[in-house]
Every structure is written in C-alpha cells, then in structure tokens.
Amino acid sequence: MMDMHCHIDLYKDYEGVLRRASENKCYILSVTTTPSAWIKTNKICSKFPRVRTALGLHPQLAHQRYSELAMFDNLVGYTRYIGEIGLDGSKEYKEHLMIQIEVFRHILRVCSHFRDKILSIHSRGAVDQVLSNLLELNVNSKPILHWFTGSEKQLEQAIKQGCWFSIGPSMLQSHRSRRLISLMPKDRILLETDGPFGTLKGQILEPPDVYYMAQYLGNVWDLPDEEVSNQLKKNLMNILQEN
Ligand code: MN
C-alpha cells in the first residue's frame, strides 16, 4: 500500500505514525509545507526505507514564506519529490493568489531543469490556473493532483495533460468527489490520506488507512481486492519509473 500525500511532520505522534506505517509495509510520500521543514522531516523519515520526503512550499503559506524560495533552490537537487506545492483560490487565500502564482511558476521552472521530478500539487479553487501553468512550464516532471475537487470538465483536461491523481478516504464523504473518482482512469490513480488534515468519520487518518480507499475502488471497478492492489502497485511502479 502507499500514501502518496501525508504530512508526517505535522502529526503530534509522528514516531508512532511512522512505526505503524512501517509495520504495515506502507510506502509514504511525506510532503512538507516549507523548505525549512524539509531538512528536519527528511532527517526523521530517512530512517524508514519506505518513506520519501518531498520538498514543498504550500500555496497557503506562499505569501509568508516566499523568501524561502532561495532555500528551495538550494535543496531541490537533493530529492526527486516536490510537494506540497500548487495554488489555492479559495475564499481565505484568493487575495494572495498573485504571490502564489509567482512561487508556483518559479518552482515549475526550477523543476524543469531536472529530468524526472514527481510533483504533489494542491489545486483547490484554482484548477484552471494550475493546469495552464503546468501546460506552459512543466517540461519533465510528473504532476500528481492531490485531493482533486475540480469539475468534470477540468478533470478531463487534467487527464489530457497527463496528470495523475492521489485520492484518499476523506474524499468519500462527498458525492461529487465519488463521481470524479469514478471518472479517473484506473492507471492514473494513487492513494493518499493527507493526514493529519484528512479525516474519516472524525478520526485523523494515518497511512495504513488508505486501505479504505482501496476497498472502495474494488466496488467502483468491480474487481477483487487482489486485482485492485495489483493495479495500484503497477501505477506506483509506473510513476516511479525514471524517464
Ligand atoms: Mn496536504
């Protein structure tokens, strides 16, 4: 199993979370929200062979932390994984959209100098802008849209542009999200929790809880558990395959 978008460093008991994930043989992409957080988180997570730490600058923090872009540039060569990055056009963050776009574009440009970065991207309320910037500036990286909440038309465009989707149990609470999940191509789907932000029935999700999503996909795809798990494994291998 895999959790391709999890904020390990933001759990109170992150050591317990890592231990339980490790016992369940769960692969984790531990995303960070600032470049300074990457250094510390990478140190903690690198003791676990199934965990990788992504270098990020979260769009909701872009207006406060854009000065860390220089640090981003210094660290970008140390990891293949980038996130959490992206844009947030929702009510609370719309006023900072200009600086978010500047930060996002900078990161996409920097990543295009490498061959095979994997990007975990937030696109809440800004799917069109995320997609148009990817179209213009993304050359070599593989974009994963995490917790996608756009329209069906935007989903279609994202698929056309080669985006992947990481989906988690929290999305099952929304009828619209369930509809979107049913429209995503089987071979572009990865699992996530977005813990500790992601919850299910009021409980904070941990990496092994991606199991609920795998189980749900079995119903959507009408496939036995084993085939679902094979498909997801294949997807993970595909995205990790270097260009
Ligand atoms: Mn997140």
JSON list of C-alpha atoms and ligand atoms in Angstrom, two decimals:
[
{"chain": "A", "resi": 1, "resn": "MET", "atom": "CA", "xyz": [0.00, 0.00, 0.00]},
{"chain": "A", "resi": 2, "resn": "MET", "atom": "CA", "xyz": [1.00, 3.61, -0.48]},
{"chain": "A", "resi": 3, "resn": "ASP", "atom": "CA", "xyz": [0.19, 7.01, 0.95]},
{"chain": "A", "resi": 4, "resn": "MET", "atom": "CA", "xyz": [1.40, 9.50, -1.65]},
{"chain": "A", "resi": 5, "resn": "HIS", "atom": "CA", "xyz": [0.44, 12.65, 0.26]},
{"chain": "A", "resi": 6, "resn": "CYS", "atom": "CA", "xyz": [0.89, 12.66, 4.01]},
{"chain": "A", "resi": 7, "resn": "HIS", "atom": "CA", "xyz": [2.22, 15.40, 6.33]},
{"chain": "A", "resi": 8, "resn": "ILE", "atom": "CA", "xyz": [4.25, 13.17, 8.66]},
{"chain": "A", "resi": 9, "resn": "ASP", "atom": "CA", "xyz": [5.89, 16.16, 10.37]},
{"chain": "A", "resi": 10, "resn": "LEU", "atom": "CA", "xyz": [2.53, 17.63, 11.39]},
{"chain": "A", "resi": 11, "resn": "TYR", "atom": "CA", "xyz": [1.28, 14.65, 13.40]},
{"chain": "A", "resi": 12, "resn": "LYS", "atom": "CA", "xyz": [1.71, 15.06, 17.15]},
{"chain": "A", "resi": 13, "resn": "ASP", "atom": "CA", "xyz": [2.88, 11.45, 17.48]},
{"chain": "A", "resi": 14, "resn": "TYR", "atom": "CA", "xyz": [4.80, 11.23, 14.21]},
{"chain": "A", "resi": 15, "resn": "GLU", "atom": "CA", "xyz": [7.05, 8.48, 15.57]},
{"chain": "A", "resi": 16, "resn": "GLY", "atom": "CA", "xyz": [4.04, 6.28, 16.26]},
{"chain": "A", "resi": 17, "resn": "VAL", "atom": "CA", "xyz": [2.63, 7.07, 12.82]},
{"chain": "A", "resi": 18, "resn": "LEU", "atom": "CA", "xyz": [5.89, 6.07, 11.14]},
{"chain": "A", "resi": 19, "resn": "ARG", "atom": "CA", "xyz": [6.17, 2.91, 13.22]},
{"chain": "A", "resi": 20, "resn": "ARG", "atom": "CA", "xyz": [2.61, 1.75, 12.44]},
{"chain": "A", "resi": 21, "resn": "ALA", "atom": "CA", "xyz": [3.06, 2.54, 8.73]},
{"chain": "A", "resi": 22, "resn": "SER", "atom": "CA", "xyz": [6.29, 0.59, 8.71]},
{"chain": "A", "resi": 23, "resn": "GLU", "atom": "CA", "xyz": [4.64, -2.41, 10.41]},
{"chain": "A", "resi": 24, "resn": "ASN", "atom": "CA", "xyz": [2.02, -2.31, 7.63]},
{"chain": "A", "resi": 25, "resn": "LYS", "atom": "CA", "xyz": [4.73, -2.08, 4.93]},
{"chain": "A", "resi": 26, "resn": "CYS", "atom": "CA", "xyz": [3.19, 1.17, 3.69]},
{"chain": "A", "resi": 27, "resn": "TYR", "atom": "CA", "xyz": [5.10, 3.35, 1.23]},
{"chain": "A", "resi": 28, "resn": "ILE", "atom": "CA", "xyz": [4.82, 7.05, 2.10]},
{"chain": "A", "resi": 29, "resn": "LEU", "atom": "CA", "xyz": [5.45, 10.30, 0.32]},
{"chain": "A", "resi": 30, "resn": "SER", "atom": "CA", "xyz": [5.89, 12.64, 3.25]},
{"chain": "A", "resi": 31, "resn": "VAL", "atom": "CA", "xyz": [5.12, 16.11, 1.89]},
{"chain": "A", "resi": 32, "resn": "THR", "atom": "CA", "xyz": [6.29, 19.30, 3.58]},
{"chain": "A", "resi": 33, "resn": "THR", "atom": "CA", "xyz": [4.90, 22.83, 3.56]},
{"chain": "A", "resi": 34, "resn": "THR", "atom": "CA", "xyz": [8.14, 24.88, 3.71]},
{"chain": "A", "resi": 35, "resn": "PRO", "atom": "CA", "xyz": [11.73, 24.26, 2.60]},
{"chain": "A", "resi": 36, "resn": "SER", "atom": "CA", "xyz": [12.94, 24.67, 6.19]},
{"chain": "A", "resi": 37, "resn": "ALA", "atom": "CA", "xyz": [10.59, 21.85, 7.27]},
{"chain": "A", "resi": 38, "resn": "TRP", "atom": "CA", "xyz": [12.10, 19.55, 4.64]},
{"chain": "A", "resi": 39, "resn": "ILE", "atom": "CA", "xyz": [15.50, 19.37, 6.29]},
{"chain": "A", "resi": 40, "resn": "LYS", "atom": "CA", "xyz": [14.13, 18.21, 9.63]},
{"chain": "A", "resi": 41, "resn": "THR", "atom": "CA", "xyz": [11.47, 15.93, 8.19]},
{"chain": "A", "resi": 42, "resn": "ASN", "atom": "CA", "xyz": [13.88, 14.31, 5.77]},
{"chain": "A", "resi": 43, "resn": "LYS", "atom": "CA", "xyz": [16.20, 13.52, 8.65]},
{"chain": "A", "resi": 44, "resn": "ILE", "atom": "CA", "xyz": [13.40, 11.82, 10.62]},
{"chain": "A", "resi": 45, "resn": "CYS", "atom": "CA", "xyz": [11.93, 9.94, 7.67]},
{"chain": "A", "resi": 46, "resn": "SER", "atom": "CA", "xyz": [15.14, 8.75, 6.06]},
{"chain": "A", "resi": 47, "resn": "LYS", "atom": "CA", "xyz": [15.44, 6.12, 8.80]},
{"chain": "A", "resi": 48, "resn": "PHE", "atom": "CA", "xyz": [12.44, 4.40, 7.20]},
{"chain": "A", "resi": 49, "resn": "PRO", "atom": "CA", "xyz": [13.23, 2.71, 3.88]},
{"chain": "A", "resi": 50, "resn": "ARG", "atom": "CA", "xyz": [9.68, 3.01, 2.52]},
{"chain": "A", "resi": 51, "resn": "VAL", "atom": "CA", "xyz": [9.40, 6.76, 3.18]},
{"chain": "A", "resi": 52, "resn": "ARG", "atom": "CA", "xyz": [10.49, 9.63, 0.93]},
{"chain": "A", "resi": 53, "resn": "THR", "atom": "CA", "xyz": [10.28, 13.30, 1.87]},
{"chain": "A", "resi": 54, "resn": "ALA", "atom": "CA", "xyz": [9.10, 15.86, -0.66]},
{"chain": "A", "resi": 55, "resn": "LEU", "atom": "CA", "xyz": [10.34, 19.44, -0.72]},
{"chain": "A", "resi": 56, "resn": "GLY", "atom": "CA", "xyz": [7.46, 21.89, -0.77]},
{"chain": "A", "resi": 57, "resn": "LEU", "atom": "CA", "xyz": [6.13, 25.38, -0.33]},
{"chain": "A", "resi": 58, "resn": "HIS", "atom": "CA", "xyz": [2.43, 25.21, 0.37]},
{"chain": "A", "resi": 59, "resn": "PRO", "atom": "CA", "xyz": [0.27, 27.73, -1.53]},
{"chain": "A", "resi": 60, "resn": "GLN", "atom": "CA", "xyz": [-1.48, 28.72, 1.70]},
{"chain": "A", "resi": 61, "resn": "LEU", "atom": "CA", "xyz": [1.91, 29.77, 3.10]},
{"chain": "A", "resi": 62, "resn": "ALA", "atom": "CA", "xyz": [3.34, 31.28, -0.08]},
{"chain": "A", "resi": 63, "resn": "HIS", "atom": "CA", "xyz": [2.70, 34.89, 0.98]},
{"chain": "A", "resi": 64, "resn": "GLN", "atom": "CA", "xyz": [4.52, 34.38, 4.30]},
{"chain": "A", "resi": 65, "resn": "ARG", "atom": "CA", "xyz": [7.34, 32.11, 3.15]},
{"chain": "A", "resi": 66, "resn": "TYR", "atom": "CA", "xyz": [8.27, 33.15, -0.38]},
{"chain": "A", "resi": 67, "resn": "SER", "atom": "CA", "xyz": [11.63, 34.25, 0.98]},
{"chain": "A", "resi": 68, "resn": "GLU", "atom": "CA", "xyz": [12.39, 30.54, 1.44]},
{"chain": "A", "resi": 69, "resn": "LEU", "atom": "CA", "xyz": [12.45, 30.07, -2.35]},
{"chain": "A", "resi": 70, "resn": "ALA", "atom": "CA", "xyz": [16.22, 30.54, -2.27]},
{"chain": "A", "resi": 71, "resn": "MET", "atom": "CA", "xyz": [16.42, 27.65, 0.18]},
{"chain": "A", "resi": 72, "resn": "PHE", "atom": "CA", "xyz": [14.13, 25.67, -2.11]},
{"chain": "A", "resi": 73, "resn": "ASP", "atom": "CA", "xyz": [16.59, 26.19, -4.97]},
{"chain": "A", "resi": 74, "resn": "ASN", "atom": "CA", "xyz": [19.48, 25.01, -2.80]},
{"chain": "A", "resi": 75, "resn": "LEU", "atom": "CA", "xyz": [17.68, 21.85, -1.73]},
{"chain": "A", "resi": 76, "resn": "VAL", "atom": "CA", "xyz": [15.91, 20.87, -4.95]},
{"chain": "A", "resi": 77, "resn": "GLY", "atom": "CA", "xyz": [18.80, 18.71, -6.14]},
{"chain": "A", "resi": 78, "resn": "TYR", "atom": "CA", "xyz": [18.63, 16.51, -3.03]},
{"chain": "A", "resi": 79, "resn": "THR", "atom": "CA", "xyz": [15.23, 14.96, -3.71]},
{"chain": "A", "resi": 80, "resn": "ARG", "atom": "CA", "xyz": [13.21, 13.72, -6.62]},
{"chain": "A", "resi": 81, "resn": "TYR", "atom": "CA", "xyz": [9.95, 14.55, -4.84]},
{"chain": "A", "resi": 82, "resn": "ILE", "atom": "CA", "xyz": [8.38, 18.02, -4.77]},
{"chain": "A", "resi": 83, "resn": "GLY", "atom": "CA", "xyz": [5.30, 18.96, -2.71]},
{"chain": "A", "resi": 84, "resn": "GLU", "atom": "CA", "xyz": [3.19, 20.26, -1.36]},
{"chain": "A", "resi": 85, "resn": "ILE", "atom": "CA", "xyz": [3.07, 22.97, -4.00]},
{"chain": "A", "resi": 86, "resn": "GLY", "atom": "CA", "xyz": [0.30, 24.49, -6.10]},
{"chain": "A", "resi": 87, "resn": "LEU", "atom": "CA", "xyz": [-2.37, 27.17, -5.91]},
{"chain": "A", "resi": 88, "resn": "ASP", "atom": "CA", "xyz": [-5.30, 27.85, -3.62]},
{"chain": "A", "resi": 89, "resn": "GLY", "atom": "CA", "xyz": [-8.03, 30.10, -4.99]},
{"chain": "A", "resi": 90, "resn": "SER", "atom": "CA", "xyz": [-10.49, 29.52, -2.17]},
{"chain": "A", "resi": 91, "resn": "LYS", "atom": "CA", "xyz": [-12.03, 32.45, -0.27]},
{"chain": "A", "resi": 92, "resn": "GLU", "atom": "CA", "xyz": [-9.43, 32.59, 2.51]},
{"chain": "A", "resi": 93, "resn": "TYR", "atom": "CA", "xyz": [-6.38, 32.59, 0.18]},
{"chain": "A", "resi": 94, "resn": "LYS", "atom": "CA", "xyz": [-7.60, 34.25, -3.01]},
{"chain": "A", "resi": 95, "resn": "GLU", "atom": "CA", "xyz": [-6.11, 37.59, -2.01]},
{"chain": "A", "resi": 96, "resn": "HIS", "atom": "CA", "xyz": [-2.63, 36.05, -2.12]},
{"chain": "A", "resi": 97, "resn": "LEU", "atom": "CA", "xyz": [-3.09, 34.36, -5.47]},
{"chain": "A", "resi": 98, "resn": "MET", "atom": "CA", "xyz": [-0.58, 36.59, -7.29]},
{"chain": "A", "resi": 99, "resn": "ILE", "atom": "CA", "xyz": [2.29, 35.68, -4.98]},
{"chain": "A", "resi": 100, "resn": "GLN", "atom": "CA", "xyz": [1.17, 32.03, -5.02]},
{"chain": "A", "resi": 101, "resn": "ILE", "atom": "CA", "xyz": [1.37, 32.02, -8.82]},
{"chain": "A", "resi": 102, "resn": "GLU", "atom": "CA", "xyz": [4.84, 33.57, -8.71]},
{"chain": "A", "resi": 103, "resn": "VAL", "atom": "CA", "xyz": [6.05, 30.90, -6.28]},
{"chain": "A", "resi": 104, "resn": "PHE", "atom": "CA", "xyz": [4.41, 28.04, -8.22]},
{"chain": "A", "resi": 105, "resn": "ARG", "atom": "CA", "xyz": [5.84, 29.23, -11.54]},
{"chain": "A", "resi": 106, "resn": "HIS", "atom": "CA", "xyz": [9.29, 29.58, -10.03]},
{"chain": "A", "resi": 107, "resn": "ILE", "atom": "CA", "xyz": [9.14, 26.02, -8.70]},
{"chain": "A", "resi": 108, "resn": "LEU", "atom": "CA", "xyz": [7.91, 24.61, -12.04]},
{"chain": "A", "resi": 109, "resn": "ARG", "atom": "CA", "xyz": [10.73, 26.39, -13.87]},
{"chain": "A", "resi": 110, "resn": "VAL", "atom": "CA", "xyz": [13.37, 25.10, -11.47]},
{"chain": "A", "resi": 111, "resn": "CYS", "atom": "CA", "xyz": [11.99, 21.55, -11.70]},
{"chain": "A", "resi": 112, "resn": "SER", "atom": "CA", "xyz": [12.05, 21.65, -15.49]},
{"chain": "A", "resi": 113, "resn": "HIS", "atom": "CA", "xyz": [15.85, 21.68, -15.30]},
{"chain": "A", "resi": 114, "resn": "PHE", "atom": "CA", "xyz": [15.70, 18.15, -13.91]},
{"chain": "A", "resi": 115, "resn": "ARG", "atom": "CA", "xyz": [14.64, 15.02, -15.72]},
{"chain": "A", "resi": 116, "resn": "ASP", "atom": "CA", "xyz": [12.12, 13.28, -13.57]},
{"chain": "A", "resi": 117, "resn": "LYS", "atom": "CA", "xyz": [10.66, 15.13, -10.60]},
{"chain": "A", "resi": 118, "resn": "ILE", "atom": "CA", "xyz": [7.41, 13.95, -9.09]},
{"chain": "A", "resi": 119, "resn": "LEU", "atom": "CA", "xyz": [5.12, 16.79, -8.01]},
{"chain": "A", "resi": 120, "resn": "SER", "atom": "CA", "xyz": [2.31, 16.62, -5.43]},
{"chain": "A", "resi": 121, "resn": "ILE", "atom": "CA", "xyz": [0.02, 19.52, -6.27]},
{"chain": "A", "resi": 122, "resn": "HIS", "atom": "CA", "xyz": [-2.77, 21.33, -4.40]},
{"chain": "A", "resi": 123, "resn": "SER", "atom": "CA", "xyz": [-5.32, 22.89, -6.75]},
{"chain": "A", "resi": 124, "resn": "ARG", "atom": "CA", "xyz": [-8.31, 23.86, -4.60]},
{"chain": "A", "resi": 125, "resn": "GLY", "atom": "CA", "xyz": [-10.33, 26.59, -6.29]},
{"chain": "A", "resi": 126, "resn": "ALA", "atom": "CA", "xyz": [-7.58, 27.13, -8.86]},
{"chain": "A", "resi": 127, "resn": "VAL", "atom": "CA", "xyz": [-7.61, 24.10, -11.15]},
{"chain": "A", "resi": 128, "resn": "ASP", "atom": "CA", "xyz": [-7.61, 26.10, -14.38]},
{"chain": "A", "resi": 129, "resn": "GLN", "atom": "CA", "xyz": [-4.59, 28.17, -13.28]},
{"chain": "A", "resi": 130, "resn": "VAL", "atom": "CA", "xyz": [-2.73, 25.07, -12.09]},
{"chain": "A", "resi": 131, "resn": "LEU", "atom": "CA", "xyz": [-3.33, 23.31, -15.40]},
{"chain": "A", "resi": 132, "resn": "SER", "atom": "CA", "xyz": [-2.42, 26.29, -17.59]},
{"chain": "A", "resi": 133, "resn": "ASN", "atom": "CA", "xyz": [0.84, 26.83, -15.67]},
{"chain": "A", "resi": 134, "resn": "LEU", "atom": "CA", "xyz": [1.69, 23.14, -15.96]},
{"chain": "A", "resi": 135, "resn": "LEU", "atom": "CA", "xyz": [0.98, 23.27, -19.67]},
{"chain": "A", "resi": 136, "resn": "GLU", "atom": "CA", "xyz": [3.25, 26.29, -20.10]},
{"chain": "A", "resi": 137, "resn": "LEU", "atom": "CA", "xyz": [6.11, 25.46, -17.75]},
{"chain": "A", "resi": 138, "resn": "ASN", "atom": "CA", "xyz": [6.21, 21.78, -16.88]},
{"chain": "A", "resi": 139, "resn": "VAL", "atom": "CA", "xyz": [8.65, 20.01, -19.13]},
{"chain": "A", "resi": 140, "resn": "ASN", "atom": "CA", "xyz": [9.91, 16.87, -17.46]},
{"chain": "A", "resi": 141, "resn": "SER", "atom": "CA", "xyz": [8.06, 16.40, -14.18]},
{"chain": "A", "resi": 142, "resn": "LYS", "atom": "CA", "xyz": [5.16, 14.08, -13.40]},
{"chain": "A", "resi": 143, "resn": "PRO", "atom": "CA", "xyz": [2.31, 16.03, -11.79]},
{"chain": "A", "resi": 144, "resn": "ILE", "atom": "CA", "xyz": [0.01, 14.39, -9.23]},
{"chain": "A", "resi": 145, "resn": "LEU", "atom": "CA", "xyz": [-3.10, 16.40, -8.43]},
{"chain": "A", "resi": 146, "resn": "HIS", "atom": "CA", "xyz": [-3.82, 15.61, -4.81]},
{"chain": "A", "resi": 147, "resn": "TRP", "atom": "CA", "xyz": [-7.40, 15.64, -3.43]},
{"chain": "A", "resi": 148, "resn": "PHE", "atom": "CA", "xyz": [-8.74, 16.88, -6.77]},
{"chain": "A", "resi": 149, "resn": "THR", "atom": "CA", "xyz": [-12.02, 18.81, -6.36]},
{"chain": "A", "resi": 150, "resn": "GLY", "atom": "CA", "xyz": [-12.47, 20.40, -9.79]},
{"chain": "A", "resi": 151, "resn": "SER", "atom": "CA", "xyz": [-15.28, 19.99, -12.28]},
{"chain": "A", "resi": 152, "resn": "GLU", "atom": "CA", "xyz": [-15.71, 17.05, -14.64]},
{"chain": "A", "resi": 153, "resn": "LYS", "atom": "CA", "xyz": [-14.53, 19.25, -17.49]},
{"chain": "A", "resi": 154, "resn": "GLN", "atom": "CA", "xyz": [-11.39, 20.22, -15.56]},
{"chain": "A", "resi": 155, "resn": "LEU", "atom": "CA", "xyz": [-10.80, 16.56, -14.77]},
{"chain": "A", "resi": 156, "resn": "GLU", "atom": "CA", "xyz": [-10.96, 15.76, -18.46]},
{"chain": "A", "resi": 157, "resn": "GLN", "atom": "CA", "xyz": [-8.40, 18.47, -19.21]},
{"chain": "A", "resi": 158, "resn": "ALA", "atom": "CA", "xyz": [-6.10, 17.23, -16.41]},
{"chain": "A", "resi": 159, "resn": "ILE", "atom": "CA", "xyz": [-6.25, 13.70, -17.80]},
{"chain": "A", "resi": 160, "resn": "LYS", "atom": "CA", "xyz": [-5.45, 15.02, -21.27]},
{"chain": "A", "resi": 161, "resn": "GLN", "atom": "CA", "xyz": [-2.40, 16.82, -19.85]},
{"chain": "A", "resi": 162, "resn": "GLY", "atom": "CA", "xyz": [-1.10, 13.59, -18.33]},
{"chain": "A", "resi": 163, "resn": "CYS", "atom": "CA", "xyz": [-1.83, 14.36, -14.69]},
{"chain": "A", "resi": 164, "resn": "TRP", "atom": "CA", "xyz": [-2.03, 11.65, -12.04]},
{"chain": "A", "resi": 165, "resn": "PHE", "atom": "CA", "xyz": [-4.45, 11.73, -9.11]},
{"chain": "A", "resi": 166, "resn": "SER", "atom": "CA", "xyz": [-3.87, 10.85, -5.48]},
{"chain": "A", "resi": 167, "resn": "ILE", "atom": "CA", "xyz": [-7.17, 10.15, -3.78]},
{"chain": "A", "resi": 168, "resn": "GLY", "atom": "CA", "xyz": [-7.98, 9.44, -0.16]},
{"chain": "A", "resi": 169, "resn": "PRO", "atom": "CA", "xyz": [-10.72, 8.24, 2.19]},
{"chain": "A", "resi": 170, "resn": "SER", "atom": "CA", "xyz": [-11.70, 11.84, 3.09]},
{"chain": "A", "resi": 171, "resn": "MET", "atom": "CA", "xyz": [-13.00, 12.26, -0.46]},
{"chain": "A", "resi": 172, "resn": "LEU", "atom": "CA", "xyz": [-15.54, 9.50, 0.06]},
{"chain": "A", "resi": 173, "resn": "GLN", "atom": "CA", "xyz": [-17.64, 11.84, 2.18]},
{"chain": "A", "resi": 174, "resn": "SER", "atom": "CA", "xyz": [-18.51, 13.96, -0.84]},
{"chain": "A", "resi": 175, "resn": "HIS", "atom": "CA", "xyz": [-20.91, 12.77, -3.52]},
{"chain": "A", "resi": 176, "resn": "ARG", "atom": "CA", "xyz": [-19.20, 14.99, -6.10]},
{"chain": "A", "resi": 177, "resn": "SER", "atom": "CA", "xyz": [-15.77, 13.54, -5.28]},
{"chain": "A", "resi": 178, "resn": "ARG", "atom": "CA", "xyz": [-17.08, 10.00, -5.59]},
{"chain": "A", "resi": 179, "resn": "ARG", "atom": "CA", "xyz": [-18.39, 10.87, -9.03]},
{"chain": "A", "resi": 180, "resn": "LEU", "atom": "CA", "xyz": [-14.96, 12.32, -10.01]},
{"chain": "A", "resi": 181, "resn": "ILE", "atom": "CA", "xyz": [-13.19, 9.20, -8.75]},
{"chain": "A", "resi": 182, "resn": "SER", "atom": "CA", "xyz": [-15.40, 7.03, -10.97]},
{"chain": "A", "resi": 183, "resn": "LEU", "atom": "CA", "xyz": [-14.25, 9.09, -13.98]},
{"chain": "A", "resi": 184, "resn": "MET", "atom": "CA", "xyz": [-10.49, 8.89, -13.26]},
{"chain": "A", "resi": 185, "resn": "PRO", "atom": "CA", "xyz": [-8.52, 6.43, -15.41]},
{"chain": "A", "resi": 186, "resn": "LYS", "atom": "CA", "xyz": [-7.55, 3.34, -13.40]},
{"chain": "A", "resi": 187, "resn": "ASP", "atom": "CA", "xyz": [-3.92, 3.65, -14.45]},
{"chain": "A", "resi": 188, "resn": "ARG", "atom": "CA", "xyz": [-3.50, 7.23, -13.16]},
{"chain": "A", "resi": 189, "resn": "ILE", "atom": "CA", "xyz": [-4.71, 6.65, -9.61]},
{"chain": "A", "resi": 190, "resn": "LEU", "atom": "CA", "xyz": [-2.57, 6.66, -6.45]},
{"chain": "A", "resi": 191, "resn": "LEU", "atom": "CA", "xyz": [-3.69, 6.66, -2.82]},
{"chain": "A", "resi": 192, "resn": "GLU", "atom": "CA", "xyz": [-3.24, 9.28, -0.10]},
{"chain": "A", "resi": 193, "resn": "THR", "atom": "CA", "xyz": [-4.51, 10.27, 3.33]},
{"chain": "A", "resi": 194, "resn": "ASP", "atom": "CA", "xyz": [-3.46, 13.95, 3.56]},
{"chain": "A", "resi": 195, "resn": "GLY", "atom": "CA", "xyz": [-3.10, 13.18, 7.27]},
{"chain": "A", "resi": 196, "resn": "PRO", "atom": "CA", "xyz": [-3.29, 14.73, 9.75]},
{"chain": "A", "resi": 197, "resn": "PHE", "atom": "CA", "xyz": [-5.66, 17.02, 7.81]},
{"chain": "A", "resi": 198, "resn": "GLY", "atom": "CA", "xyz": [-7.50, 14.14, 6.20]},
{"chain": "A", "resi": 199, "resn": "THR", "atom": "CA", "xyz": [-10.13, 12.57, 8.42]},
{"chain": "A", "resi": 200, "resn": "LEU", "atom": "CA", "xyz": [-12.77, 9.89, 8.12]},
{"chain": "A", "resi": 201, "resn": "LYS", "atom": "CA", "xyz": [-15.79, 9.99, 10.42]},
{"chain": "A", "resi": 202, "resn": "GLY", "atom": "CA", "xyz": [-13.98, 12.47, 12.65]},
{"chain": "A", "resi": 203, "resn": "GLN", "atom": "CA", "xyz": [-10.84, 10.32, 13.01]},
{"chain": "A", "resi": 204, "resn": "ILE", "atom": "CA", "xyz": [-7.46, 11.60, 11.83]},
{"chain": "A", "resi": 205, "resn": "LEU", "atom": "CA", "xyz": [-6.21, 9.31, 9.06]},
{"chain": "A", "resi": 206, "resn": "GLU", "atom": "CA", "xyz": [-2.86, 7.51, 9.14]},
{"chain": "A", "resi": 207, "resn": "PRO", "atom": "CA", "xyz": [-1.09, 5.94, 6.13]},
{"chain": "A", "resi": 208, "resn": "PRO", "atom": "CA", "xyz": [-2.45, 2.39, 6.58]},
{"chain": "A", "resi": 209, "resn": "ASP", "atom": "CA", "xyz": [-5.98, 3.86, 6.32]},
{"chain": "A", "resi": 210, "resn": "VAL", "atom": "CA", "xyz": [-5.54, 4.15, 2.53]},
{"chain": "A", "resi": 211, "resn": "TYR", "atom": "CA", "xyz": [-6.91, 0.62, 2.79]},
{"chain": "A", "resi": 212, "resn": "TYR", "atom": "CA", "xyz": [-10.44, 2.09, 2.95]},
{"chain": "A", "resi": 213, "resn": "MET", "atom": "CA", "xyz": [-9.90, 3.74, -0.40]},
{"chain": "A", "resi": 214, "resn": "ALA", "atom": "CA", "xyz": [-8.55, 0.55, -1.97]},
{"chain": "A", "resi": 215, "resn": "GLN", "atom": "CA", "xyz": [-11.61, -1.27, -0.71]},
{"chain": "A", "resi": 216, "resn": "TYR", "atom": "CA", "xyz": [-13.87, 1.41, -2.18]},
{"chain": "A", "resi": 217, "resn": "LEU", "atom": "CA", "xyz": [-12.10, 1.21, -5.54]},
{"chain": "A", "resi": 218, "resn": "GLY", "atom": "CA", "xyz": [-12.80, -2.52, -5.60]},
{"chain": "A", "resi": 219, "resn": "ASN", "atom": "CA", "xyz": [-16.52, -1.69, -5.62]},
{"chain": "A", "resi": 220, "resn": "VAL", "atom": "CA", "xyz": [-16.20, 1.09, -8.20]},
{"chain": "A", "resi": 221, "resn": "TRP", "atom": "CA", "xyz": [-14.09, -1.01, -10.55]},
{"chain": "A", "resi": 222, "resn": "ASP", "atom": "CA", "xyz": [-15.92, -4.22, -9.73]},
{"chain": "A", "resi": 223, "resn": "LEU", "atom": "CA", "xyz": [-12.64, -6.02, -9.11]},
{"chain": "A", "resi": 224, "resn": "PRO", "atom": "CA", "xyz": [-11.46, -8.32, -6.29]},
{"chain": "A", "resi": 225, "resn": "ASP", "atom": "CA", "xyz": [-9.12, -6.80, -3.66]},
{"chain": "A", "resi": 226, "resn": "GLU", "atom": "CA", "xyz": [-6.10, -8.54, -5.11]},
{"chain": "A", "resi": 227, "resn": "GLU", "atom": "CA", "xyz": [-6.56, -7.05, -8.57]},
{"chain": "A", "resi": 228, "resn": "VAL", "atom": "CA", "xyz": [-7.11, -3.59, -7.13]},
{"chain": "A", "resi": 229, "resn": "SER", "atom": "CA", "xyz": [-3.92, -3.89, -5.17]},
{"chain": "A", "resi": 230, "resn": "ASN", "atom": "CA", "xyz": [-2.05, -5.13, -8.28]},
{"chain": "A", "resi": 231, "resn": "GLN", "atom": "CA", "xyz": [-3.34, -2.20, -10.33]},
{"chain": "A", "resi": 232, "resn": "LEU", "atom": "CA", "xyz": [-2.29, 0.30, -7.65]},
{"chain": "A", "resi": 233, "resn": "LYS", "atom": "CA", "xyz": [1.11, -1.33, -7.30]},
{"chain": "A", "resi": 234, "resn": "LYS", "atom": "CA", "xyz": [1.56, -1.13, -11.06]},
{"chain": "A", "resi": 235, "resn": "ASN", "atom": "CA", "xyz": [0.61, 2.56, -11.01]},
{"chain": "A", "resi": 236, "resn": "LEU", "atom": "CA", "xyz": [3.17, 3.27, -8.31]},
{"chain": "A", "resi": 237, "resn": "MET", "atom": "CA", "xyz": [5.88, 1.44, -10.27]},
{"chain": "A", "resi": 238, "resn": "ASN", "atom": "CA", "xyz": [4.92, 3.39, -13.39]},
{"chain": "A", "resi": 239, "resn": "ILE", "atom": "CA", "xyz": [5.14, 6.81, -11.84]},
{"chain": "A", "resi": 240, "resn": "LEU", "atom": "CA", "xyz": [8.43, 5.96, -10.13]},
{"chain": "A", "resi": 241, "resn": "GLN", "atom": "CA", "xyz": [9.93, 4.66, -13.37]},
{"chain": "A", "resi": 242, "resn": "GLU", "atom": "CA", "xyz": [12.51, 7.23, -14.41]},
{"chain": "A", "resi": 243, "resn": "ASN", "atom": "CA", "xyz": [12.19, 8.95, -17.77]},
{"chain": "B", "resi": 1, "resn": "MN", "atom": "MN", "xyz": [-1.83, 18.41, 2.11]}
]
